[in-house]
XYZ file of C-alpha atoms in Angstrom:
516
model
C -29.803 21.896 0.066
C -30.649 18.152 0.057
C -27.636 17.325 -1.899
C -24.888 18.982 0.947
C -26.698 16.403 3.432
C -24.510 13.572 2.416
C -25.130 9.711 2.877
C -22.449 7.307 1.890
C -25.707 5.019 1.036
C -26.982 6.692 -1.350
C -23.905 8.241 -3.234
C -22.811 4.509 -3.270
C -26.380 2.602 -4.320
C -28.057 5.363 -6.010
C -31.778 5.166 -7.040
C -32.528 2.932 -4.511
C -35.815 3.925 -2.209
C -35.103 4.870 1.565
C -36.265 1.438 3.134
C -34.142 -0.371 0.764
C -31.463 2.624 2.098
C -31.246 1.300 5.495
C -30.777 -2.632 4.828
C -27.756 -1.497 2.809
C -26.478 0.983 5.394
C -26.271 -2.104 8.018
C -25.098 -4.163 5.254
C -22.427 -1.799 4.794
C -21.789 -1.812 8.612
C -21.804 -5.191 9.039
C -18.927 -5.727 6.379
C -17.064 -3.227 7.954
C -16.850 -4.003 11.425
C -16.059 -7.687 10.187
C -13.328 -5.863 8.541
C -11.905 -4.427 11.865
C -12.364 -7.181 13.941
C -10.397 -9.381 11.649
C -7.564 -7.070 11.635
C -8.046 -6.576 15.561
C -7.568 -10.106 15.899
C -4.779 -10.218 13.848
C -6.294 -13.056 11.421
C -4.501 -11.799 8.369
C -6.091 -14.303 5.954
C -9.484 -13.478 6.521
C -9.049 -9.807 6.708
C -7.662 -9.879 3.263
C -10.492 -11.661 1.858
C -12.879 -9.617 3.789
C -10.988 -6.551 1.809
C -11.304 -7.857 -1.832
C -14.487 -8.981 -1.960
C -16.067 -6.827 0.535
C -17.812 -3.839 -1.576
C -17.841 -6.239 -4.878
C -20.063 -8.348 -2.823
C -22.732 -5.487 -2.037
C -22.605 -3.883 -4.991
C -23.813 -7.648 -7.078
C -26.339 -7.747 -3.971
C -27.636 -3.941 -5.293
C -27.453 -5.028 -8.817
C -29.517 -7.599 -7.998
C -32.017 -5.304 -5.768
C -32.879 -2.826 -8.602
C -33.106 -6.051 -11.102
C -29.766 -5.668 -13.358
C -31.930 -6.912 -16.306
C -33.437 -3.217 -16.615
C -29.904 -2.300 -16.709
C -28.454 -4.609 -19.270
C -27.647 -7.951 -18.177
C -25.305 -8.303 -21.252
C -23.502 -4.870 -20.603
C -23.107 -5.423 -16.539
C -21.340 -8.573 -17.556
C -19.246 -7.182 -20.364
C -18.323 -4.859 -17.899
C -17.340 -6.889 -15.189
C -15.144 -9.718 -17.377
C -13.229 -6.197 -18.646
C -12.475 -5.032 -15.379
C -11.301 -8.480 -14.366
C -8.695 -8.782 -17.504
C -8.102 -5.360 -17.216
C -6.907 -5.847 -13.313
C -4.903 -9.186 -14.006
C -2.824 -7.171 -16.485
C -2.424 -3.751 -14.844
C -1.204 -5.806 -11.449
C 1.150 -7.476 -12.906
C 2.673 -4.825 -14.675
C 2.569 -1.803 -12.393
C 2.083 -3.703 -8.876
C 6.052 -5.311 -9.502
C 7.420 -1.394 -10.454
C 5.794 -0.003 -7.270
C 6.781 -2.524 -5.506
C 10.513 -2.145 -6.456
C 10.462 1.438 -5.374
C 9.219 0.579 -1.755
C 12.279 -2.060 -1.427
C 14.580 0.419 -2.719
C 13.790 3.447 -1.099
C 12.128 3.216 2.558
C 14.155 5.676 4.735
C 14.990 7.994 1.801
C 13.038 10.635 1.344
C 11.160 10.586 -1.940
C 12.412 13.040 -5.337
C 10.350 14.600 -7.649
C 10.809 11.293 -9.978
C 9.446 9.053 -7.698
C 6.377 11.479 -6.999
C 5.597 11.961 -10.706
C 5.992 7.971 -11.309
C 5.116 6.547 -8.123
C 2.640 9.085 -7.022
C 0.844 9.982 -9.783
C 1.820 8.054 -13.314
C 0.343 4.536 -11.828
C -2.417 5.519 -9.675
C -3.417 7.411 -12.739
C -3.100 4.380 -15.284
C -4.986 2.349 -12.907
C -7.684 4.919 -12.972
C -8.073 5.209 -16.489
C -7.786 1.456 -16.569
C -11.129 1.097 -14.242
C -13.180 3.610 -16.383
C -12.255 1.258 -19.961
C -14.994 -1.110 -19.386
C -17.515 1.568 -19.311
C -16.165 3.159 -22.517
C -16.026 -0.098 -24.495
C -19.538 -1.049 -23.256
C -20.746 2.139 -24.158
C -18.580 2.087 -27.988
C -20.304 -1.595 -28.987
C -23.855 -1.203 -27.402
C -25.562 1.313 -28.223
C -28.602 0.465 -26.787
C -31.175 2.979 -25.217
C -30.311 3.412 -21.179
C -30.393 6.379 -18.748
C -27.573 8.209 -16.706
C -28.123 5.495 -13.665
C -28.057 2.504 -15.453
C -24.531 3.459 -16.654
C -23.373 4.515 -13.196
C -23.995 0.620 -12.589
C -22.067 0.032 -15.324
C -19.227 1.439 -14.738
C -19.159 1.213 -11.466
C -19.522 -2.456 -11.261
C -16.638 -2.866 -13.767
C -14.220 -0.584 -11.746
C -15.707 -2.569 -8.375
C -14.454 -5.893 -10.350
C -11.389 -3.750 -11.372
C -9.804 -3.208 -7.642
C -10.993 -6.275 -5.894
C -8.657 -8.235 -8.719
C -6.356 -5.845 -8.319
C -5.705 -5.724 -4.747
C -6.024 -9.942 -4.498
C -3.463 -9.787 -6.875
C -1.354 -7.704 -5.507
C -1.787 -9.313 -1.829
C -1.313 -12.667 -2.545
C 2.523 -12.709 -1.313
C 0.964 -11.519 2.040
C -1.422 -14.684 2.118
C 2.526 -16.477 2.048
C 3.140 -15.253 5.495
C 0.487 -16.915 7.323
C -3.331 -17.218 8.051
C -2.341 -15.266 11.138
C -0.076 -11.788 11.628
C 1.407 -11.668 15.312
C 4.373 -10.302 14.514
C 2.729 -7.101 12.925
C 0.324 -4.213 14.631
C -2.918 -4.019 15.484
C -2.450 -0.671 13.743
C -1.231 -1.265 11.124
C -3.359 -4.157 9.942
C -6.768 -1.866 10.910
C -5.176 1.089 8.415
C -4.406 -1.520 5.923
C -8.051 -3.135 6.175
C -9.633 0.615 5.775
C -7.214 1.442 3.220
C -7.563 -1.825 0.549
C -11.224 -2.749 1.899
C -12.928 0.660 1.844
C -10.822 3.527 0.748
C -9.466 2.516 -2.353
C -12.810 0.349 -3.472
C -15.093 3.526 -2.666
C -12.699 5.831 -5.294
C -13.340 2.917 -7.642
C -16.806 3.070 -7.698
C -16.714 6.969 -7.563
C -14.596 6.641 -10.709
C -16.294 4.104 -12.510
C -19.842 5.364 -11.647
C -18.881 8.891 -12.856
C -17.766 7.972 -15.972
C -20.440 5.700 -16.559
C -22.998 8.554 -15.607
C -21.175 10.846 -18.110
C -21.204 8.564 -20.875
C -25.502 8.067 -20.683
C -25.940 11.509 -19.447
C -28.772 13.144 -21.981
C -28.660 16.595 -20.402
C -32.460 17.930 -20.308
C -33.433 21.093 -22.874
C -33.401 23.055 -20.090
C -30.577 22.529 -19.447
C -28.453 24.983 -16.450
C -24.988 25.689 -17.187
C -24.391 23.853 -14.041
C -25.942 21.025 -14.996
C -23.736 20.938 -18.603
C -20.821 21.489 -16.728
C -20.827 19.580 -13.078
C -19.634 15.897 -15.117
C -16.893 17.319 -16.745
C -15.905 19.292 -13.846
C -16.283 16.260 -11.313
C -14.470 13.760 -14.351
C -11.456 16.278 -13.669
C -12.254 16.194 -9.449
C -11.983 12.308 -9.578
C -8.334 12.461 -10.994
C -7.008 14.668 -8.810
C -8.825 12.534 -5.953
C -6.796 9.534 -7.537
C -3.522 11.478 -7.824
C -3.765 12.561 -4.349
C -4.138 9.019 -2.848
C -0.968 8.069 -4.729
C 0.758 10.897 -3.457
C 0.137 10.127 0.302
C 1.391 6.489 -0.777
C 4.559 7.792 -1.275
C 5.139 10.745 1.232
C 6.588 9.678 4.695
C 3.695 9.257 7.171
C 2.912 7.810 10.082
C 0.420 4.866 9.053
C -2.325 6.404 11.430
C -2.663 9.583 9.234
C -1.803 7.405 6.034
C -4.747 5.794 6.987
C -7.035 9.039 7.902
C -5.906 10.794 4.723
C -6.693 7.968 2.567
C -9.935 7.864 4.091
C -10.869 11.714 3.807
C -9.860 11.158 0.227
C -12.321 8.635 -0.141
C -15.124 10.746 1.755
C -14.155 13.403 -1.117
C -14.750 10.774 -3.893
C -18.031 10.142 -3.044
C -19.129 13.455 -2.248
C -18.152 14.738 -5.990
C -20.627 10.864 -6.969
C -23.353 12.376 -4.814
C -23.092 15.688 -6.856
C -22.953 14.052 -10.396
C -25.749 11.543 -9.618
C -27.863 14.705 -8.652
C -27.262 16.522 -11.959
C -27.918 13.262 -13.589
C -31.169 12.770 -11.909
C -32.123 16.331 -11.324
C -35.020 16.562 -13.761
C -36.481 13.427 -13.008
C -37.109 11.150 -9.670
C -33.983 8.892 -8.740
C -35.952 5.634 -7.736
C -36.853 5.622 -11.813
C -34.172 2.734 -11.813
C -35.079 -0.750 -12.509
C -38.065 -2.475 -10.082
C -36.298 -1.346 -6.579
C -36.728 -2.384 -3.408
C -37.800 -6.689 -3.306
C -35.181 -7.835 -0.590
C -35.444 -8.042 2.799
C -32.631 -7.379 5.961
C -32.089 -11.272 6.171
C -31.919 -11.433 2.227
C -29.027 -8.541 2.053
C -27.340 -9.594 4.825
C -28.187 -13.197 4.397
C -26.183 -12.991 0.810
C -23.571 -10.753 1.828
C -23.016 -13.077 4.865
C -22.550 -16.604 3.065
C -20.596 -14.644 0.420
C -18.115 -13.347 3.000
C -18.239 -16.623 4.627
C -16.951 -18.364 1.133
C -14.350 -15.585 0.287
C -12.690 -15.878 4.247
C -12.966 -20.170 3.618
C -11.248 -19.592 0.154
C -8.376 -17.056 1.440
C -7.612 -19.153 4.631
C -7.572 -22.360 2.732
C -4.937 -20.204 -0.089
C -2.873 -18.909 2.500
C -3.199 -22.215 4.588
C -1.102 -24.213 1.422
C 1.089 -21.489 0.161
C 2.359 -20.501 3.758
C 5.951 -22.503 3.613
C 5.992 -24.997 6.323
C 9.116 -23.957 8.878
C 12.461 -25.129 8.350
C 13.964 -27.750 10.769
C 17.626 -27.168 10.890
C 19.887 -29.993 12.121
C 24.079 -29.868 12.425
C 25.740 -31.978 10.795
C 24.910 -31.578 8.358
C 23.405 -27.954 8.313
C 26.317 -26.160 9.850
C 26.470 -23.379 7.322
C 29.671 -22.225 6.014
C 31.827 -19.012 7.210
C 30.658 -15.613 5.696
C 33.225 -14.655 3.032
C 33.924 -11.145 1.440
C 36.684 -8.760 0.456
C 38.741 -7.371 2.863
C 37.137 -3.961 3.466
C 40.874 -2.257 3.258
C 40.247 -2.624 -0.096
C 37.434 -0.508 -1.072
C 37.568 3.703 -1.286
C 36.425 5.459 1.715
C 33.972 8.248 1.797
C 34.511 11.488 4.507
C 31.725 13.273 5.569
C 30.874 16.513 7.327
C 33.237 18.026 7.001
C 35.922 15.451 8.131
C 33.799 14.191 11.297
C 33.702 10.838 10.293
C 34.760 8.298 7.144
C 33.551 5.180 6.136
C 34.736 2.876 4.040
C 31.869 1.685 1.355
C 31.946 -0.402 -2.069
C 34.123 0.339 -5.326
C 33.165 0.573 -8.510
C 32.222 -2.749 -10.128
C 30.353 -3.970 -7.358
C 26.645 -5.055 -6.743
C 25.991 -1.492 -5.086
C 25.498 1.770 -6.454
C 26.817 4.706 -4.661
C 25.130 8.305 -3.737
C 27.115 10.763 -1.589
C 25.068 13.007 1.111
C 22.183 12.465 -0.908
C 18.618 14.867 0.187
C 18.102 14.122 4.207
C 21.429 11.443 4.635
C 24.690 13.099 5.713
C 26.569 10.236 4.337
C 26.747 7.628 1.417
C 23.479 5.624 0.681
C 24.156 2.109 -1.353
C 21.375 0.580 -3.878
C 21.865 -2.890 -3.821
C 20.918 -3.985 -7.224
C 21.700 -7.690 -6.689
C 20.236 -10.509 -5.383
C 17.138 -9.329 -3.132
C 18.128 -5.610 -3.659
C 17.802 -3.447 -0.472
C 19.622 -0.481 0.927
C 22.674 0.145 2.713
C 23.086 3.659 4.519
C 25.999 5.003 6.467
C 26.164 8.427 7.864
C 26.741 11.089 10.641
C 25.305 13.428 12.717
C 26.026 15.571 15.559
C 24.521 13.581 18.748
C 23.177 16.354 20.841
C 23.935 14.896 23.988
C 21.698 11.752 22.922
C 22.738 8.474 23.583
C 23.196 5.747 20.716
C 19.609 4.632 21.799
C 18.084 7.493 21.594
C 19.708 8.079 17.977
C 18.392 4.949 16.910
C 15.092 5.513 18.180
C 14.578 8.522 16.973
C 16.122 7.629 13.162
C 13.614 5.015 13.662
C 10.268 6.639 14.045
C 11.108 9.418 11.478
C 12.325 7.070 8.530
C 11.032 3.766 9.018
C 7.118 4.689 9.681
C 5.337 1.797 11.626
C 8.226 -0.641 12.179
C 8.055 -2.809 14.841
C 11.096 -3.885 16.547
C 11.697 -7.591 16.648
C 15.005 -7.189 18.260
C 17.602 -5.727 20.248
C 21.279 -6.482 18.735
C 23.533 -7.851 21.545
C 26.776 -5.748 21.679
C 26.211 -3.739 19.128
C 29.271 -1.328 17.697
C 30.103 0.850 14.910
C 33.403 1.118 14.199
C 34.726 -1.139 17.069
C 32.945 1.204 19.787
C 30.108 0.061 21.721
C 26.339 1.390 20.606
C 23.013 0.247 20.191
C 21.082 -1.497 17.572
C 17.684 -2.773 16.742
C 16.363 -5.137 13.906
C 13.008 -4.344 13.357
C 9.903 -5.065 10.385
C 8.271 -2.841 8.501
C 5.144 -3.505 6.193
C 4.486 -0.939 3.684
C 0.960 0.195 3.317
C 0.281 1.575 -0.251
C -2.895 1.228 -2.182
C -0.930 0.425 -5.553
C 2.252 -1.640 -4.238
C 2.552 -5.612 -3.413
C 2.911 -6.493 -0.300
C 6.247 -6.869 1.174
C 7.616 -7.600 4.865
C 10.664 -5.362 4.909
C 13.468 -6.011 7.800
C 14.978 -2.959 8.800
C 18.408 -3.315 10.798
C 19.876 -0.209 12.246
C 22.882 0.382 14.483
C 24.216 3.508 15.842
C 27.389 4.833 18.383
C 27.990 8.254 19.794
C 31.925 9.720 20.451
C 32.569 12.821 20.795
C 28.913 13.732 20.929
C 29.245 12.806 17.301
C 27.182 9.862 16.419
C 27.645 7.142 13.501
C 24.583 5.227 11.936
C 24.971 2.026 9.679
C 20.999 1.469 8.430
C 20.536 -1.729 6.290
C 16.884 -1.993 4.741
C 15.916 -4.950 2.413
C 13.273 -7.947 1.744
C 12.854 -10.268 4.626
C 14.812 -12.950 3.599
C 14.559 -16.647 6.263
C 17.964 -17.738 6.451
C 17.938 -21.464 6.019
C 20.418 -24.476 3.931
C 19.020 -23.095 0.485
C 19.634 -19.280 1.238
C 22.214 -17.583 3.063
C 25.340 -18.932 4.523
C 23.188 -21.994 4.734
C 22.662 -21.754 8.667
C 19.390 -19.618 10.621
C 20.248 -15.772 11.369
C 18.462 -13.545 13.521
C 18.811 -11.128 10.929
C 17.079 -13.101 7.642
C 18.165 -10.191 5.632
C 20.919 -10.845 2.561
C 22.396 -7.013 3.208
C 23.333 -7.935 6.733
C 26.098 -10.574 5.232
C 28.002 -7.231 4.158
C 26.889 -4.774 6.466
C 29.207 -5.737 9.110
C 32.381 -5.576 7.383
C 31.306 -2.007 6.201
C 29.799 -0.800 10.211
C 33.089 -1.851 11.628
C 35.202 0.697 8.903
C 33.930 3.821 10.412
C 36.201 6.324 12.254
C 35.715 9.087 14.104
C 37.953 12.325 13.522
C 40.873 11.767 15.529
C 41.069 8.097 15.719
C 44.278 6.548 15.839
C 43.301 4.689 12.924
C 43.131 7.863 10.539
C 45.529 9.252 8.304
C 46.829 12.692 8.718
C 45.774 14.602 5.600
């Protein structure tokens, strides 16, 4: 059948004719590859702004090609101002929570709360937040339109809806320079793909479906397939949304992070293609509007000086809100000696068994304790103070690796995409020599704000037993106003207790144990 021959084209600019087709296919292209090649390049800045207003600016551009006053000027506007408020509000609110749990709980595997919340609670507000505009256009104007004129509807808001959302909730990242060098090629590409494409084509798929069911006058004729494929596909676009907020918070590497999201999205818009052809099935889909005016240079032309404004506007932003970098000059910024309670005073946890101990913090402190909880043979600390972060100290049997090769490996299975900045000279754990990296992570997530993460994790093998000290928190730059008021390699507040904490483990058998 025509319909399994898919085309991202026309799922996404439906009732277009096919010459019109093709100048929006390289339009599409076109904003793409600048996509890549900005994250290739590592030009942060621009990338972002490439992102946000990437598919918003095509979609105006096809509103404009099938004349959005045979639409409804009013209700294409009404729309989009919704989606914009709508955005504003639901980042602010949700972005923060998500957030929260990324600081918190990198390296930890993720419970059944965190799923429910995290992985299906918000990216299921946010998807019943992008379909409002399309019901509240459709509750206060009633006037006389067809199934494609409210899939622009409610597309358009929902478009509006996720570029706020995700400008919103990148801004911190425009703080950290027009640039990236310090991060991965990698890992910028899957985030481009993920906020610029991805997550904008669900939007649209969830917008446009909703706007199609809302205008859908089902012919007398009716098949049961046709009465039942937008109600059917209504319920297919949640569980598409519910599945990319489950991948956000399952450990992946951020190459299949990336290629999940993206099937996702290739899902999305083959349950649009299937809608739009029920909508349209009794009648010819280039009924919409006066179709067809522009040219190549005209689409391109105004997708072109649009992207060239947005990448201007987010390089200028991140230009004046980058801070400046800190001189440092002694006398009279010398810093101050770290101080903290003697460690002999806080309870000590055993583990496995006996293998190891380790002292951690008492009741009464800024941490809260879990013992051995799921995937940590050990005692994991929530710091719920200051920057919050978390401190984890545990053992395993070694296996004949060396403390390198622990680290390494602990690493690439709980901290996915970090990029070491780092080695740590001299390392130890419990006064005997190891290995230890400090390293960066950048969360991808489609829902969470952006956050550079430092990741500092130390590890020493005796008696083929080895013991880990992990430390994961906000990046943090050490400076006269934060800190001990001198620069640290580490720029991370949980290091100024870690050490204390790392140098109280002891093997079984050391002389420093207490016979039970």
């Amino acid at each position: 059948m025509a319909i399994l021959r898919w085309s991202l084209t026309s799922s996404l600019f439906p009732g277009l004719p096919t010459h019109s087709r093709s100048r929006f296919r390289l339009a599409f292209l076109v904003f793409v590859t600048a996509l890549v090649a900005f994250a290739a390049l590592r030009w942060q800045a621009p990338m972002i702004a490439t992102a946000v207003c990437g598919l918003p600016l095509l979609f105006t551009i096809y509103l404009r090609e099938i004349d959005v006053r045979t639409v409804g000027l009013r209700a294409v506007a009404v729309s989009g101002v919704l989606g914009l408020g709508l955005a504003v509000g639901w980042a602010l609110i949700a972005g923060p929570i998500v957030a929260g749990a990324y600081d918190v709980a990198l390296g930890a595997p993720a419970d059944t709360r965190q799923v429910l919340l995290f992985g299906v609670a918000v990216p299921v507000s946010e998807a019943w937040a992008m379909i409002v505009p399309a019901v509240v256009v459709r509750l206060t104007d009633r006037s006389p339109r067809d199934a494609l004129g409210g899939f622009a509807i409610g597309a358009f808001g929902a478009t509006v809806f996720t570029g706020v959302a995700t400008a919103i909730l990148l801004m911190p990242q425009l703080a950290m320079g027009v640039t990236a060098p310090d991060r991965s090629v990698s890992s910028l590409l899957v985030e481009a793909l993920v906020e610029g494409v991805a997550w904008p084509l669900v939007g649209v798929a969830t917008g446009g479906i909703i706007g199609i069911a809302l205008w859908f006058t089902k012919p007398a004729n009716a098949s049961r397939w046709h009465r039942s494929v937008v109600p059917t596909a209504l319920i297919l676009v949640l569980i598409v949304v519910t599945a990319m907020g489950v991948v956000d918070v399952i450990p992946l590497s951020s190459v299949w992070y990336g290629v999940l999201h993206l099937l996702i999205a290739a899902v999305a818009m083959l349950v649009l293609r299937f809608v739009v052809a029920a909508a349209t099935g009794h009648r010819a889909p280039e009924a919409i509007g006066t179709a067809g005016q522009s040219s190549y240079p005209g689409v391109l032309g105004w997708l072109a000086a649009g992207l060239g404004v947005a990448v201007a506007a987010g390089v200028i932003v991140s230009a004046r809100i980058t801070p400046a970098p800190e001189l440092f000059v002694c006398p009279p910024d010398c810093g101050r000696p770290p101080l903290g309670i003697p460690v002999e005073n806080n309870p000590r946890f055993s583990g496995d068994d006996g293998a190891f101990s380790v002292a951690y913090p008492g009741e009464g402190s800024a941490y809260d304790a879990t013992f051995d909880p799921p995937g940590v043979n050990g005692v994991e600390l929530r710091y719920t103070g200051g920057d919050t972060g978390t401190l984890t100290f545990s053992g395993e049997p070694a296996g004949d690796r060396t403390a390198k090769q622990v680290v390494q490996q602990l690493i690439e299975s709980r901290y996915q995409g970090a990029v070491v900045d780092y080695e740590i000279p001299n390392a130890s754990v419990g006064y005997q020599p190891g290995y230890g990296v400090v390293a960066d992570v950048f969360p991808t997530s489609s829902s969470a704000t952006y956050t550079r993460l430092r990741v500092i994790v130390v590890a020493a093998v005796k008696h083929d037993y080895a013991l880990i000290a992990a430390a994961v928190g906000p990046y943090h730059r050490f400076g006269p106003d934060y800190g001990d008021g001198h620069p640290s390699g580490a720029n991370l507040e949980l290091a100024m207790d870690m050490g204390k904490y790392v140098n109280s483990f002891r093997w079984r058998g050391d002389r420093y144990s207490r016979p039970s």
